[in-house]
Coordinates of C-alpha atoms in Angstrom, one line a residue:
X15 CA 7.6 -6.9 -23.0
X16 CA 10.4 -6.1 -25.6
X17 CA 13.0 -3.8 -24.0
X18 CA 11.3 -2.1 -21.6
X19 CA 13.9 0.4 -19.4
X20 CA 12.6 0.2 -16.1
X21 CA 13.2 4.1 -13.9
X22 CA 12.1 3.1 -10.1
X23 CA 12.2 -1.4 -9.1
X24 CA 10.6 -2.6 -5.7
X25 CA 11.7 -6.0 -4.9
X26 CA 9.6 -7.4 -2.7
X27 CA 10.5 -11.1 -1.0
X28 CA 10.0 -12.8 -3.8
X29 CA 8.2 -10.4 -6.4
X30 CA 9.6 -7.3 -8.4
X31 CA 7.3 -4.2 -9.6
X32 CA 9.1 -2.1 -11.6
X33 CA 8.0 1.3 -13.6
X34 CA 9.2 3.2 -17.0
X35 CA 9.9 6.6 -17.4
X36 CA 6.1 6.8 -18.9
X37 CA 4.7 5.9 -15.7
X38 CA 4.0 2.2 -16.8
X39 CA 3.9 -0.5 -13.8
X40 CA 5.3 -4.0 -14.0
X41 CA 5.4 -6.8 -11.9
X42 CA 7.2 -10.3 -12.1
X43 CA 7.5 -12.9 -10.0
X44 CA 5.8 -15.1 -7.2
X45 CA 1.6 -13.9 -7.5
X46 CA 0.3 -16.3 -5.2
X47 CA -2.2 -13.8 -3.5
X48 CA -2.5 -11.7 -6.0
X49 CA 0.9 -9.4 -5.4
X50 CA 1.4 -8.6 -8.9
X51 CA -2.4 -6.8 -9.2
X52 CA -3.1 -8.5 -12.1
X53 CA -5.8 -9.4 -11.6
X54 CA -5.6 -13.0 -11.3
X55 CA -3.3 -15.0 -8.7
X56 CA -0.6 -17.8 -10.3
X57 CA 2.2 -19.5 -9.2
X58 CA 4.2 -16.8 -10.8
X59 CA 4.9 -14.4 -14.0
X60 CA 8.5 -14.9 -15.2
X61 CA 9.0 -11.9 -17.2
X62 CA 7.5 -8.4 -16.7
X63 CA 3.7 -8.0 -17.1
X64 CA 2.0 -4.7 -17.5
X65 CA -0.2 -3.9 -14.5
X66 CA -3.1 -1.7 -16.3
X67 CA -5.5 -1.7 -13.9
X68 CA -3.9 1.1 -11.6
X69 CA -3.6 3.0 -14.4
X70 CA -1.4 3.1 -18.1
X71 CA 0.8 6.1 -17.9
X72 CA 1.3 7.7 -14.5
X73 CA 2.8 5.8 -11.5
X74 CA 5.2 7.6 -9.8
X75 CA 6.4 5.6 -6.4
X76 CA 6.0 2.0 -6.0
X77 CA 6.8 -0.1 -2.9
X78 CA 6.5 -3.9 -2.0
X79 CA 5.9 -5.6 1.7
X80 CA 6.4 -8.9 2.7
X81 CA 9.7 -9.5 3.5
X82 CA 9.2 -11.8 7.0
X83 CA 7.3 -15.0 5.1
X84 CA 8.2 -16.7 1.8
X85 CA 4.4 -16.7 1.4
X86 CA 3.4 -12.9 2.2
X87 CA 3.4 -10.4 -0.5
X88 CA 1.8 -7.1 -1.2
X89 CA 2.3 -3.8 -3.1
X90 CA 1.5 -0.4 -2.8
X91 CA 1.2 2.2 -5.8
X92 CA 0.9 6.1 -6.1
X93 CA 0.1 7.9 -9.5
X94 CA 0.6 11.6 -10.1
X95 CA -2.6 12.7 -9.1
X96 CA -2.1 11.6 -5.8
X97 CA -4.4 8.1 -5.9
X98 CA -2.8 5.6 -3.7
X99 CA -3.5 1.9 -4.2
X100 CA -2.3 -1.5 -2.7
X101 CA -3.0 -5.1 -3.4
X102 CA -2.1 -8.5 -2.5
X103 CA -1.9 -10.4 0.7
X104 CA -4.1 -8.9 3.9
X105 CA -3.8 -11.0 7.1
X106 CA -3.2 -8.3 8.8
X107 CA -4.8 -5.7 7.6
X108 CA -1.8 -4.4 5.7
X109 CA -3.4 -2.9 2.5
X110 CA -5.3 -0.1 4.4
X111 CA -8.8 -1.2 3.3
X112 CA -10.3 -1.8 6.6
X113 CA -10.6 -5.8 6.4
X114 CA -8.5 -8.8 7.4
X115 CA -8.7 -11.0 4.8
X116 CA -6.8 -13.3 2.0
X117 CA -6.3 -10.0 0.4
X118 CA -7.2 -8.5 -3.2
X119 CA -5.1 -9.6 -7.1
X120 CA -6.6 -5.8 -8.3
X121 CA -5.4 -2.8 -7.1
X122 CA -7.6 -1.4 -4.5
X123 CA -7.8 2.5 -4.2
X124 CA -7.1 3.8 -0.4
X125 CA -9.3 6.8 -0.7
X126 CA -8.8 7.3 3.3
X127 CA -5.2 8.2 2.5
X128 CA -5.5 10.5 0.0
X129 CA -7.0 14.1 0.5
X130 CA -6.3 16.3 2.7
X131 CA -3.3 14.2 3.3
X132 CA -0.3 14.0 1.0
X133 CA 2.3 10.7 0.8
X134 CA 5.2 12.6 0.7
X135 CA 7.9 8.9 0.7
X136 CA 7.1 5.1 0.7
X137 CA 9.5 3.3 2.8

């Protein structure tokens, strides 16, 4: 996308989210089961692709999962309001949402997570 500067990158195994200093989230690389949250699950994106379905302008911690399996991937998001969202592969029950499954390609919000509680760090 142009020259985009990224401020905060999550490498996952084998995808990359990245944001801007506006907040923006991107994400390249392997999208098999949907670990980009684009929407739509592909081979792969080989250059950055604006995620705006968590949101356009306020992301403020990003992290990735995955790491054991070539063929895992997920992500997890936080915005400055406080909404936490993950996405992408769910075997076991990784993304929060209550369900083992193949997992979701749009961000899901984890309203369980959110208030009274407070993410203070993603590791």
């Amino acid at each position: 996308p142009g020259s985009v500067a990224f401020s905060d990158i999550a490498l996952g195994a084998n995808h990359v989210l990245g944001t801007n200093k506006r907040g923006e989230l991107y994400g390249w690389g392997k999208n098999t089961h949907g670990q980009l949250g684009l929407a739509y699950t592909t081979r792969a994106e080989y250059k950055p692709v604006l995620i705006s379905s968590v949101g356009t302008t306020d992301v403020t911690a990003v992290t990735t999962g995955g790491y054991a399996y070539e063929y895992q991937g997920h992500t997890l998001a936080q915005t400055a309001g406080g909404k936490l969202y993950s996405w992408g592969w769910n075997a076991f029950g990784q993304l929060g949402v209550g369900t083992l499954d193949s997992g979701s390609s749009t961000p899901t919000r984890l309203f369980a997570l959110e208030s009274p509680y407070s993410v203070v760090n993603f590791a």
